[in-house]
Coordinates of C-alpha atoms in Angstrom, one line a residue:
M327 CA -81.0 -106.8 -98.1
T328 CA -79.1 -106.3 -94.8
F329 CA -80.6 -108.2 -91.9
T330 CA -82.1 -106.0 -89.1
T331 CA -83.5 -106.9 -85.7
R332 CA -86.7 -105.0 -86.5
P333 CA -88.2 -103.0 -89.4
E334 CA -87.5 -99.4 -90.1
I335 CA -90.8 -97.6 -89.1
T336 CA -92.4 -95.6 -92.0
G337 CA -95.4 -93.3 -91.7
T338 CA -96.9 -90.0 -92.6
F339 CA -98.5 -88.8 -89.4
G340 CA -95.7 -88.8 -86.9
V341 CA -92.7 -90.8 -85.6
A342 CA -90.8 -91.0 -82.3
S343 CA -87.9 -93.0 -81.1
S344 CA -86.2 -93.2 -77.7
T345 CA -84.2 -95.3 -75.3
H346 CA -87.3 -96.6 -73.5
W347 CA -90.5 -97.9 -75.1
L348 CA -92.8 -96.0 -72.6
A349 CA -91.2 -92.6 -73.6
S350 CA -91.6 -93.4 -77.3
Q351 CA -95.2 -94.4 -76.9
T352 CA -95.9 -91.4 -74.8
A353 CA -94.5 -89.1 -77.5
M354 CA -96.7 -90.9 -80.1
S355 CA -99.8 -90.6 -77.9
V356 CA -99.3 -86.8 -77.7
L357 CA -99.1 -86.6 -81.5
E358 CA -102.2 -88.8 -81.8
R359 CA -104.1 -86.4 -79.5
G360 CA -103.2 -83.3 -81.5
G361 CA -99.9 -82.2 -79.9
N362 CA -96.9 -81.2 -82.0
A363 CA -93.4 -82.6 -81.9
F364 CA -92.3 -80.2 -79.2
D365 CA -95.2 -81.2 -76.9
A366 CA -94.5 -84.8 -77.6
A367 CA -90.8 -84.5 -76.8
V368 CA -91.4 -82.7 -73.5
A369 CA -93.9 -85.4 -72.4
A370 CA -91.4 -88.1 -73.3
G371 CA -88.6 -86.3 -71.5
F372 CA -90.5 -86.2 -68.3
V373 CA -91.4 -89.9 -68.7
L374 CA -87.7 -90.8 -69.1
Q375 CA -87.0 -89.1 -65.7
V376 CA -89.3 -91.7 -64.2
V377 CA -88.7 -94.9 -66.2
E378 CA -84.9 -94.6 -66.7
P379 CA -84.0 -93.3 -63.1
H380 CA -80.6 -95.0 -63.3
L381 CA -79.7 -92.8 -66.3
N382 CA -81.4 -89.4 -65.7
G383 CA -83.7 -87.6 -63.3
P384 CA -85.4 -84.3 -62.6
G385 CA -82.2 -82.9 -61.1
G386 CA -80.3 -83.5 -64.3
E387 CA -79.7 -81.7 -67.6
A388 CA -81.1 -81.9 -71.2
P389 CA -79.4 -80.3 -74.2
I390 CA -82.0 -80.0 -77.0
L391 CA -81.8 -79.4 -80.8
L392 CA -85.0 -78.5 -82.8
W393 CA -86.2 -77.6 -86.2
S394 CA -89.1 -75.2 -86.1
Q395 CA -91.2 -75.4 -89.3
R396 CA -92.8 -72.1 -88.5
E397 CA -89.5 -70.3 -88.0
Q398 CA -87.6 -72.3 -90.7
R399 CA -84.5 -72.6 -88.5
V400 CA -82.5 -74.9 -86.2
L401 CA -82.2 -73.9 -82.6
S402 CA -80.2 -75.2 -79.6
I403 CA -81.5 -75.1 -76.1
C404 CA -78.7 -75.3 -73.5
G405 CA -80.2 -77.5 -70.9
Q406 CA -76.8 -77.7 -69.1
G407 CA -76.8 -75.7 -65.9
P408 CA -73.8 -73.7 -64.8
A409 CA -71.4 -74.1 -61.8
P410 CA -72.5 -72.6 -58.5
Q411 CA -70.9 -69.3 -57.4
E412 CA -69.2 -71.1 -54.5
A413 CA -67.7 -73.7 -56.8
T414 CA -64.2 -72.3 -57.3
V415 CA -60.9 -74.0 -57.8
Q416 CA -59.8 -72.5 -54.5
A417 CA -62.8 -74.1 -52.7
F418 CA -61.7 -77.5 -53.8
E419 CA -58.1 -76.9 -53.0
R420 CA -59.1 -76.0 -49.5
L421 CA -60.8 -79.4 -49.3
G422 CA -57.5 -81.0 -50.4
L423 CA -59.0 -82.2 -53.7
E424 CA -57.4 -82.2 -57.1
Q425 CA -60.6 -83.2 -58.9
V426 CA -64.3 -82.6 -58.5
P427 CA -65.7 -85.9 -57.1
G428 CA -68.0 -87.9 -59.4
V429 CA -70.4 -88.9 -56.6
G430 CA -72.0 -86.7 -53.9
L431 CA -73.2 -83.1 -53.6
L432 CA -70.0 -81.2 -54.4
A433 CA -70.4 -81.8 -58.2
A434 CA -73.9 -80.4 -58.6
T435 CA -74.6 -77.8 -61.2
V436 CA -77.9 -75.9 -61.5
P437 CA -80.3 -78.6 -62.7
G438 CA -81.1 -77.5 -66.3
A439 CA -83.4 -80.2 -67.6
F440 CA -86.6 -78.6 -66.2
G441 CA -85.8 -75.2 -67.6
A442 CA -84.9 -76.6 -71.0
W443 CA -88.0 -78.6 -71.3
L444 CA -90.2 -75.7 -70.2
T445 CA -88.4 -73.4 -72.7
L446 CA -89.2 -75.8 -75.5
L447 CA -92.8 -76.1 -74.4
R448 CA -93.3 -72.4 -73.9
D449 CA -91.8 -71.2 -77.2
H450 CA -92.8 -74.0 -79.5
G451 CA -95.4 -76.2 -78.0
T452 CA -99.2 -76.0 -77.9
W453 CA -100.1 -78.0 -74.8
T454 CA -100.2 -77.0 -71.2
L455 CA -97.6 -78.1 -68.6
A456 CA -100.3 -80.2 -66.9
Q457 CA -101.0 -82.0 -70.1
V458 CA -97.4 -82.9 -71.0
L459 CA -96.6 -83.8 -67.4
E460 CA -99.6 -86.1 -66.9
P461 CA -98.1 -89.3 -68.3
A462 CA -94.9 -89.1 -66.1
L463 CA -96.9 -88.1 -63.1
R464 CA -99.2 -91.1 -63.6
Y465 CA -96.3 -93.5 -63.9
A466 CA -94.6 -92.0 -60.8
R467 CA -97.9 -92.3 -58.8
E468 CA -99.4 -95.5 -60.1
G469 CA -96.3 -97.5 -61.1
F470 CA -94.0 -98.4 -64.0
P471 CA -91.9 -101.5 -64.7
L472 CA -88.4 -101.2 -63.3
V473 CA -86.1 -102.3 -66.1
P474 CA -83.3 -104.9 -65.1
R475 CA -80.6 -102.3 -65.8
A476 CA -82.1 -100.0 -63.1
V477 CA -82.1 -102.9 -60.6
Q478 CA -78.5 -103.6 -61.5
A479 CA -77.7 -99.9 -60.6
I480 CA -79.5 -100.2 -57.3
T481 CA -77.8 -103.4 -56.5
A482 CA -74.4 -101.9 -57.2
V483 CA -74.9 -99.0 -54.7
Q484 CA -77.2 -100.6 -52.1
A485 CA -74.4 -100.7 -49.5
L486 CA -73.8 -97.0 -49.9
F487 CA -77.6 -96.4 -49.5
R488 CA -77.8 -98.5 -46.4
A489 CA -74.8 -97.1 -44.7
H490 CA -74.8 -93.5 -45.7
W491 CA -77.6 -92.3 -48.0
A492 CA -80.7 -93.2 -46.0
S493 CA -83.0 -90.9 -48.1
S494 CA -82.0 -92.9 -51.2
A495 CA -82.5 -96.2 -49.4
A496 CA -86.0 -95.1 -48.5
V497 CA -86.8 -94.6 -52.2
W498 CA -84.9 -97.4 -53.9
L499 CA -84.9 -100.1 -51.3
P500 CA -88.5 -100.4 -50.3
Q501 CA -89.0 -102.5 -47.2
G502 CA -85.2 -102.7 -47.2
Q503 CA -85.1 -104.9 -50.3
V504 CA -83.6 -104.5 -53.8
P505 CA -86.7 -104.4 -56.1
R506 CA -87.3 -107.2 -58.6
P507 CA -86.7 -106.6 -62.3
G508 CA -89.9 -105.9 -64.1
A509 CA -91.9 -105.2 -60.9
L510 CA -94.1 -102.1 -60.8
F511 CA -92.4 -99.4 -58.9
T512 CA -93.7 -96.0 -57.7
L513 CA -92.1 -92.7 -56.9
P514 CA -94.7 -91.0 -54.6
H515 CA -92.4 -88.2 -53.3
L516 CA -91.5 -87.2 -56.9
A517 CA -95.2 -87.3 -57.8
A518 CA -96.0 -85.0 -54.8
T519 CA -93.4 -82.5 -56.0
W520 CA -94.8 -82.4 -59.5
E521 CA -98.4 -82.1 -58.1
R522 CA -97.3 -79.1 -55.8
L523 CA -95.6 -77.6 -58.8
L524 CA -98.7 -77.8 -61.0
Q525 CA -100.8 -76.3 -58.2
Q526 CA -98.6 -73.3 -57.9
A527 CA -98.3 -72.9 -61.7
A528 CA -102.1 -72.9 -62.0
Q529 CA -102.2 -69.9 -59.7
A530 CA -99.8 -67.9 -61.8
G531 CA -102.5 -66.5 -64.1
P532 CA -104.7 -67.6 -67.0
G533 CA -103.2 -69.0 -70.1
R534 CA -100.6 -71.7 -71.1
V535 CA -97.6 -69.4 -71.0
A536 CA -98.4 -68.0 -67.6
E537 CA -98.8 -71.6 -66.3
I538 CA -95.4 -72.6 -67.7
E539 CA -93.7 -69.5 -66.3
G540 CA -95.3 -70.0 -63.0
A541 CA -93.9 -73.5 -62.9
R542 CA -90.4 -72.3 -63.9
R543 CA -90.5 -69.8 -61.0
A544 CA -91.6 -72.4 -58.6
W545 CA -88.7 -74.6 -59.6
Y546 CA -85.9 -72.0 -59.8
Q547 CA -87.2 -69.3 -57.5
G548 CA -89.6 -71.1 -55.3
F549 CA -90.0 -74.2 -53.2
V550 CA -87.8 -76.5 -55.3
A551 CA -84.8 -74.1 -55.2
R552 CA -85.3 -73.5 -51.5
E553 CA -85.3 -77.2 -50.7
I554 CA -82.2 -77.7 -52.7
D555 CA -80.5 -74.8 -51.0
T556 CA -81.4 -76.1 -47.6
Y557 CA -80.3 -79.6 -48.3
C558 CA -76.9 -78.5 -49.7
R559 CA -76.3 -76.2 -46.8
T560 CA -77.3 -78.5 -44.0
Q561 CA -76.4 -82.0 -45.0
Q562 CA -73.0 -83.6 -45.0
V563 CA -73.1 -86.7 -47.3
R564 CA -70.5 -89.4 -48.1
D565 CA -69.0 -88.9 -51.5
A566 CA -66.3 -90.3 -53.8
T567 CA -63.6 -88.7 -51.7
G568 CA -64.4 -91.2 -48.9
Q569 CA -65.4 -88.3 -46.7
S570 CA -68.6 -86.4 -46.1
H571 CA -69.3 -82.9 -47.6
G572 CA -72.1 -80.5 -48.1
G573 CA -73.1 -79.1 -51.4
L574 CA -72.2 -75.7 -53.0
L575 CA -75.4 -75.2 -55.0
R576 CA -77.5 -72.3 -53.6
Y577 CA -80.9 -70.6 -54.2
D578 CA -79.3 -67.6 -55.9
D579 CA -77.5 -69.9 -58.4
M580 CA -80.9 -71.3 -59.5
A581 CA -82.8 -68.1 -59.3
R582 CA -80.6 -66.2 -61.8
W583 CA -80.5 -69.0 -64.4
Q584 CA -82.7 -69.5 -67.5
A585 CA -82.0 -71.9 -70.3
P586 CA -80.1 -70.1 -73.1
V587 CA -81.4 -70.5 -76.7
E588 CA -78.7 -70.4 -79.3
A589 CA -77.9 -70.9 -83.0
P590 CA -76.1 -74.3 -83.2
L591 CA -72.8 -75.0 -84.8
T592 CA -73.0 -76.6 -88.3
L593 CA -70.7 -78.3 -90.8
G594 CA -71.3 -79.7 -94.2
F595 CA -70.8 -83.2 -95.5
G596 CA -71.8 -83.5 -99.2
R597 CA -75.5 -82.9 -99.4
Y598 CA -75.9 -82.8 -95.6
T599 CA -75.4 -80.2 -93.0
V600 CA -75.1 -81.4 -89.4
A601 CA -76.1 -79.2 -86.5
K602 CA -74.6 -79.7 -83.0
C603 CA -74.6 -77.9 -79.7
G604 CA -71.8 -75.4 -79.0
F605 CA -68.3 -75.9 -77.5
W606 CA -69.9 -76.2 -74.1
S607 CA -70.7 -79.8 -75.3
Q608 CA -68.6 -82.4 -77.0
G609 CA -70.9 -81.9 -80.1
P610 CA -68.2 -80.2 -82.2
A611 CA -66.2 -83.5 -82.0
F612 CA -68.8 -84.9 -84.4
L613 CA -68.4 -82.0 -86.8
Q614 CA -64.6 -82.2 -86.7
Q615 CA -64.8 -85.9 -87.5
I616 CA -67.0 -85.6 -90.5
G617 CA -65.0 -82.5 -91.6
M618 CA -61.8 -84.7 -91.7
L619 CA -63.7 -87.7 -93.2
R620 CA -64.9 -85.6 -96.2
H621 CA -61.4 -86.4 -97.5
A622 CA -61.3 -90.1 -96.5
G623 CA -62.9 -91.8 -99.5
L624 CA -65.2 -93.7 -97.2
E625 CA -67.4 -94.8 -100.1
Q626 CA -64.5 -97.2 -101.0
H627 CA -64.7 -98.9 -97.6
A628 CA -67.7 -100.9 -96.6
P629 CA -69.0 -100.5 -93.0
H630 CA -67.9 -103.9 -91.8
T631 CA -64.3 -103.5 -93.1
A632 CA -61.1 -102.4 -91.3
G633 CA -60.7 -99.5 -93.7
F634 CA -64.0 -98.0 -92.6
V635 CA -63.4 -98.5 -88.8
H636 CA -59.7 -97.4 -88.9
R637 CA -60.4 -94.1 -90.7
I638 CA -63.3 -93.1 -88.4
A639 CA -61.4 -94.2 -85.3
E640 CA -58.3 -92.2 -86.2
A641 CA -60.4 -89.1 -86.9
A642 CA -62.1 -89.6 -83.5
K643 CA -58.7 -89.7 -81.8
L644 CA -57.8 -86.3 -83.1
A645 CA -61.2 -84.8 -82.3
L646 CA -61.0 -86.1 -78.7
A647 CA -57.6 -84.7 -78.3
D648 CA -58.8 -81.3 -79.6
R649 CA -61.8 -81.5 -77.2
L650 CA -59.4 -81.9 -74.3
A651 CA -57.3 -78.9 -75.3
W652 CA -59.8 -76.5 -76.7
Y653 CA -63.4 -77.2 -75.8
G654 CA -65.2 -75.4 -73.0
A655 CA -66.8 -72.1 -72.0
A656 CA -64.5 -70.9 -69.2
P657 CA -62.4 -67.7 -69.6
G658 CA -59.6 -69.8 -71.0
A659 CA -61.7 -70.5 -74.1
R660 CA -61.2 -68.3 -77.2
A661 CA -64.1 -68.2 -79.7
E662 CA -61.8 -67.5 -82.7
V663 CA -59.7 -70.6 -81.8
Q664 CA -62.7 -72.8 -81.5
Q665 CA -64.1 -71.6 -84.8
A666 CA -60.7 -72.4 -86.4
L667 CA -61.2 -76.0 -85.2
L668 CA -64.1 -76.3 -87.7
S669 CA -62.4 -74.6 -90.7
D670 CA -61.8 -76.8 -93.7
A671 CA -58.1 -75.8 -93.9
Y672 CA -57.6 -77.0 -90.3
L673 CA -59.6 -80.2 -90.8
Q674 CA -57.8 -81.0 -94.1
A675 CA -54.5 -80.7 -92.3
R676 CA -55.6 -82.9 -89.5
W677 CA -56.8 -85.5 -91.9
A678 CA -53.4 -85.3 -93.7
S679 CA -51.7 -86.3 -90.4
I680 CA -53.6 -89.6 -90.3
D681 CA -51.9 -92.7 -91.7
P682 CA -54.5 -94.7 -93.6
A683 CA -52.7 -97.9 -92.6
V684 CA -51.3 -97.4 -89.1
A685 CA -52.9 -96.4 -85.8
H686 CA -51.4 -93.5 -84.0
T687 CA -50.8 -94.2 -80.3
A688 CA -50.1 -90.7 -79.0
L689 CA -52.5 -88.0 -77.8
R690 CA -52.2 -85.3 -80.6
P691 CA -54.2 -82.1 -80.0
G692 CA -53.9 -79.7 -82.8
A693 CA -52.6 -76.1 -82.9
P694 CA -55.4 -73.9 -84.5
L695 CA -54.2 -70.5 -85.5
G696 CA -50.7 -71.7 -84.7
L697 CA -51.3 -71.7 -80.9
P698 CA -49.8 -74.5 -78.8
P699 CA -52.3 -76.7 -76.9
Q700 CA -52.5 -76.5 -73.1
L701 CA -53.5 -79.8 -71.5
P702 CA -54.6 -80.6 -67.9
D703 CA -52.5 -82.7 -65.6
L704 CA -53.3 -86.2 -66.8
D705 CA -51.6 -87.9 -63.8
V706 CA -54.3 -86.6 -61.5
A707 CA -56.5 -89.8 -61.8
A708 CA -53.8 -92.0 -60.3
R709 CA -53.2 -89.6 -57.4
T710 CA -56.9 -89.2 -56.8
L711 CA -57.6 -93.0 -56.6
R712 CA -54.9 -93.4 -54.0
H713 CA -57.0 -91.4 -51.5
A714 CA -60.6 -91.8 -52.9
D715 CA -63.4 -94.3 -52.2
A716 CA -64.3 -96.0 -55.5
R717 CA -66.1 -98.9 -53.8
F718 CA -69.5 -97.5 -54.9
G719 CA -68.6 -96.6 -58.4
V720 CA -67.1 -93.8 -60.4
G721 CA -68.6 -90.7 -62.0
E722 CA -70.8 -92.7 -64.4
P723 CA -73.5 -95.1 -63.2
T724 CA -72.3 -98.5 -62.1
F725 CA -74.1 -101.8 -62.5
A726 CA -73.9 -105.1 -60.6
A727 CA -74.5 -108.5 -62.0
L728 CA -77.9 -110.1 -61.5
P729 CA -79.1 -113.7 -61.9
P730 CA -79.8 -113.9 -65.6
V731 CA -83.4 -112.8 -66.3
S732 CA -83.0 -113.9 -70.0
E733 CA -80.3 -115.0 -72.3
W734 CA -80.1 -111.4 -73.6
L735 CA -79.6 -109.9 -70.2
E736 CA -77.0 -112.5 -69.3
R737 CA -74.8 -111.6 -72.2
E738 CA -75.3 -107.8 -72.8
V739 CA -73.0 -105.3 -71.2
F740 CA -73.8 -102.2 -73.2
V741 CA -72.4 -98.8 -72.0
G742 CA -74.9 -96.0 -71.4
D743 CA -75.3 -93.4 -68.8
T744 CA -77.9 -91.2 -70.4
C745 CA -81.2 -91.2 -72.4
H746 CA -82.3 -89.9 -75.8
V747 CA -85.5 -89.0 -77.6
D748 CA -86.3 -87.9 -81.2
V749 CA -89.7 -86.8 -82.5
I750 CA -91.0 -85.6 -85.9
D751 CA -94.6 -84.5 -86.5
R752 CA -96.7 -84.4 -89.6
D753 CA -95.8 -80.7 -90.1
G754 CA -92.1 -81.5 -90.2
N755 CA -91.2 -80.1 -86.8
M756 CA -88.2 -82.1 -85.3
V757 CA -86.7 -82.5 -81.9
A758 CA -83.6 -84.4 -80.7
A759 CA -82.8 -84.3 -76.9
T760 CA -80.3 -86.1 -74.8
P761 CA -81.4 -86.0 -71.1
S762 CA -79.0 -87.2 -68.4
G763 CA -77.8 -86.5 -64.9
G764 CA -79.4 -86.8 -61.5
W765 CA -79.4 -90.5 -61.8
L766 CA -80.2 -92.5 -58.7
S767 CA -76.6 -93.2 -57.8
S768 CA -75.2 -89.7 -58.4
S769 CA -76.1 -88.1 -55.0
P770 CA -78.7 -88.7 -52.2
V771 CA -82.4 -88.2 -52.8
I772 CA -83.5 -84.8 -51.4
P773 CA -86.3 -86.1 -49.1
A774 CA -88.6 -83.1 -49.6
L775 CA -88.4 -83.4 -53.4
G776 CA -88.0 -87.1 -54.1
F777 CA -85.0 -86.7 -56.6
A778 CA -81.3 -86.4 -56.6
L779 CA -79.0 -83.8 -58.0
N780 CA -76.6 -84.1 -60.9
T781 CA -72.8 -84.5 -60.8
R782 CA -71.9 -82.8 -64.1
L783 CA -69.4 -80.5 -62.4
Q784 CA -67.0 -83.5 -62.4
M785 CA -66.4 -82.7 -66.1
T786 CA -64.4 -79.5 -65.2
W787 CA -60.7 -79.4 -64.5
L788 CA -59.1 -77.7 -61.5
D789 CA -56.0 -76.8 -63.6
P790 CA -55.9 -73.0 -64.2
G791 CA -56.3 -71.3 -67.5
L792 CA -58.0 -74.1 -69.5
P793 CA -61.1 -73.6 -71.6
S794 CA -62.7 -76.2 -69.3
T795 CA -61.4 -75.0 -65.9
L796 CA -64.0 -74.9 -63.2
T797 CA -65.5 -71.4 -63.2
P798 CA -68.5 -70.1 -61.1
G799 CA -71.4 -69.3 -63.3
V800 CA -70.0 -71.2 -66.3
V801 CA -71.4 -74.5 -67.7
P802 CA -69.0 -77.5 -67.6
C803 CA -68.2 -79.0 -71.0
T804 CA -70.8 -81.8 -71.1
S805 CA -70.6 -85.1 -72.9
L806 CA -74.3 -84.8 -73.9
S807 CA -74.7 -84.3 -77.6
P808 CA -78.0 -84.6 -79.6
S809 CA -77.7 -84.3 -83.4
L810 CA -79.8 -82.8 -86.2
A811 CA -79.1 -83.0 -90.0
L812 CA -80.4 -81.1 -93.0
R813 CA -80.2 -82.5 -96.5
D814 CA -80.0 -80.1 -99.4
G815 CA -80.8 -77.4 -96.9
Q816 CA -84.1 -79.0 -95.8
P817 CA -84.8 -80.6 -92.4
Y818 CA -84.0 -84.3 -92.6
M819 CA -83.0 -86.2 -89.5
V820 CA -82.7 -86.1 -85.7
F821 CA -80.7 -88.7 -83.9
G822 CA -78.5 -89.4 -80.9
T823 CA -77.4 -91.9 -78.2
P824 CA -76.4 -92.3 -74.6
G825 CA -72.9 -93.3 -73.9
G826 CA -70.8 -90.6 -72.3
D827 CA -67.6 -90.1 -74.3
Q828 CA -68.9 -92.6 -76.9
Q829 CA -71.8 -90.4 -78.0
D830 CA -69.9 -88.5 -80.6
Q831 CA -68.3 -91.7 -81.8
W832 CA -71.3 -93.9 -82.2
S833 CA -73.3 -91.1 -83.8
P834 CA -70.9 -90.2 -86.6
A835 CA -70.4 -93.8 -87.5
F836 CA -74.2 -94.3 -87.7
F837 CA -74.5 -91.1 -89.8
L838 CA -71.8 -92.2 -92.2
R839 CA -73.2 -95.7 -92.6
H840 CA -76.5 -94.1 -93.6
V841 CA -75.4 -91.2 -95.8
V842 CA -72.3 -92.7 -97.4
H843 CA -73.4 -96.4 -97.8
G844 CA -77.1 -95.9 -98.0
M845 CA -78.1 -98.1 -95.1
N846 CA -81.6 -97.3 -93.9
L847 CA -81.9 -96.1 -90.3
Q848 CA -82.4 -99.5 -88.7
E849 CA -79.7 -101.1 -90.7
A850 CA -77.3 -98.3 -89.7
I851 CA -78.2 -98.7 -86.1
D852 CA -78.0 -102.5 -86.1
A853 CA -74.6 -102.7 -87.9
P854 CA -71.6 -103.8 -85.8
A855 CA -70.3 -100.8 -83.8
W856 CA -67.2 -99.8 -81.9
H857 CA -65.6 -97.0 -79.9
V858 CA -62.1 -95.8 -79.1
D859 CA -60.6 -94.8 -75.8
H860 CA -58.0 -92.2 -76.5
S861 CA -58.3 -89.4 -74.0
P862 CA -59.1 -88.8 -70.3
S863 CA -62.6 -89.9 -69.4
S864 CA -65.0 -87.1 -68.9
F865 CA -66.1 -88.8 -65.7
W866 CA -64.3 -89.0 -62.3
P867 CA -61.6 -90.1 -61.7
R868 CA -60.8 -89.1 -65.3
E869 CA -58.4 -92.0 -66.1
T870 CA -56.7 -91.9 -69.5
A871 CA -56.5 -94.7 -72.0
L872 CA -54.8 -94.4 -75.4
N873 CA -55.2 -96.3 -78.7
R874 CA -57.8 -98.8 -77.3
L875 CA -60.4 -99.9 -79.8
T876 CA -63.4 -101.9 -78.6
L877 CA -65.4 -103.7 -81.2
E878 CA -68.5 -105.8 -81.1
S879 CA -67.7 -109.5 -81.8
R880 CA -70.0 -109.4 -84.9
F881 CA -67.1 -107.9 -86.8
G882 CA -65.5 -110.7 -88.9
P883 CA -62.2 -112.2 -87.8
D884 CA -60.4 -110.8 -90.8
T885 CA -61.5 -107.2 -89.9
I886 CA -60.4 -107.7 -86.3
A887 CA -57.0 -109.1 -87.4
A888 CA -56.5 -106.3 -89.8
L889 CA -57.1 -103.7 -87.1
R890 CA -54.7 -105.4 -84.8
A891 CA -52.1 -105.5 -87.6
A892 CA -52.6 -101.7 -88.0
G893 CA -51.5 -101.2 -84.4
H894 CA -54.8 -100.7 -82.7
E895 CA -55.1 -102.2 -79.2
V896 CA -58.2 -104.2 -80.0
R897 CA -60.6 -105.5 -77.4
V898 CA -63.6 -107.6 -78.6
G899 CA -66.8 -107.1 -76.6
D900 CA -70.1 -108.9 -76.7
A901 CA -72.0 -109.1 -80.0
W902 CA -74.5 -106.3 -79.1
S903 CA -72.6 -104.2 -76.6
E904 CA -71.9 -100.9 -78.4
S905 CA -74.2 -97.9 -79.2
R906 CA -77.8 -97.0 -78.3
I907 CA -78.7 -94.8 -81.2
S908 CA -82.3 -93.6 -81.8
A909 CA -83.2 -91.8 -85.1
C910 CA -86.1 -90.2 -87.0
S911 CA -86.0 -88.8 -90.5
Q912 CA -88.3 -87.0 -93.0
E913 CA -88.3 -86.5 -96.8
R914 CA -90.7 -85.7 -99.6
D915 CA -91.6 -88.4 -102.1
R916 CA -92.0 -87.8 -105.8
A917 CA -95.6 -86.8 -105.3
G918 CA -94.5 -84.2 -102.7
R919 CA -95.9 -86.2 -99.7
L920 CA -94.1 -86.1 -96.4
V921 CA -92.6 -89.5 -95.5
L922 CA -91.4 -90.1 -92.0
R923 CA -89.1 -92.9 -90.8
A924 CA -87.8 -94.0 -87.4
A925 CA -85.6 -96.6 -85.9
A926 CA -84.3 -97.6 -82.5
N927 CA -81.5 -99.5 -80.8
P928 CA -82.2 -103.2 -80.1
R929 CA -79.3 -103.5 -77.6
G930 CA -80.6 -104.1 -74.1
M931 CA -84.1 -104.8 -75.4
Q932 CA -85.4 -101.4 -74.2
G933 CA -85.3 -98.7 -77.0
Y934 CA -88.2 -98.6 -79.5
A935 CA -89.4 -96.5 -82.4
V936 CA -93.1 -96.0 -83.1
G937 CA -95.0 -94.2 -85.8
R938 CA -97.8 -94.3 -88.3

């Protein structure tokens, strides 16, 4: 039996897993009180906005995948908001910018998380908004333990808060001091916003759906949208350019938006069919990898070996190159080309270009339908940094060292800029969601609302004609990427991870350890992990690294040596520094009973799975 840090949870009533124990327990408490998986996921999602404020917030986004047992189908809710109408390439050129900054107001899109959660609740849930919001509202009003990682984030940007972002200092530096790790922390202004929202929703008319629609209008067409519009129009705030700018997001941008509900993209791998969000996300990179790896003979290479790591890493390189050239929803995107990226003929040809013994060092986007790839200017990061102000971090959250609170905290340096939650209920309904954006260091707190806006627009390019070129009204190609898998055509598993560009590297490796090598969920999560850097970062300033392979030090020296010998630029990280996977699964036993399982990431001592 493979050693694990904790048991795989098994039950029949319900399971939940997330990146924070309070969100997992909130989801389970909803199931215990008669709510379904959709109610539970929404409640957990709001809790994550409170307890992981360094990784997401109410002004962020939340792509969602779900299996509806009633409808017998998988759906995707696009919780990624679009670019404002004033956010044009020309507008940034007039500011003398070659990139959308990763910090400040200029990079804000329509905050999509609220609309996505309410769409899930309205269409599939059974509880009222007041019921699902109650746990998060209570934590915001009465207090929650501030995890050490959040304190590290506040510490990293406290100088920016003190000198330029006074509204953020008022929230995150109470009495002018950095809060202590583990101390109870409150967010009274956010609580007041939610209370006002619920009051207005209650006046919208009788019934659960009327309340939900009333809250959605209050957010996107009412006081929340008006406050965001006023702040973006009237405030000039310091951002990553080293200068002060207002925001481009307006009331009309929010008023015209609703969260789209779509059929997801799918691809088969043996008995399994994996569903991912569309080409507005990096989700297709997962599908491209498993499509290539159908031909890799992975069953002959154990998960701890160089053969396993090398093959998946090389497939990831090709998928990341294709993401750069072909993913996005701007006018430069062509649906028939994107569909060709997922064809078996294309993926077989891509796999055939991989050397099973040698690492490729070049960026190699493919040519679907025989079309040559068009890439953005990859030298822009170096030019940007010559004139920008990166003292307070880049587009992803930054973290400062703290005096060691424990041996674990002293040594762990995991990457993660996002949250994740999975839920399955006793009827077999499933949800996977990856909330992010609007973290405490992204932009200043809007004083009247108590939360910050997202900076997801930084994932667009200002080069013309690309599928991911900045375009008003079009969603940026987000790194956020929940996952859902069927087995033999039946709903089987929901899973996902934070980690920016690493999300669709850690998730495929976890999936393959589970479905190819038979590891249970917890074993597949705990196994030594890695990621490659082989494309421009999705985050400002979009620096490019190629052929860099970072492994946890728990890989054996022979594996590390073999990967170096194959030509990988190997970096060895800490023992528990890669991946933050959460997962839940369901299957019928021989007697036809539904058996539920769940597991969570131990790295950082924060994620937990629960169930019974």
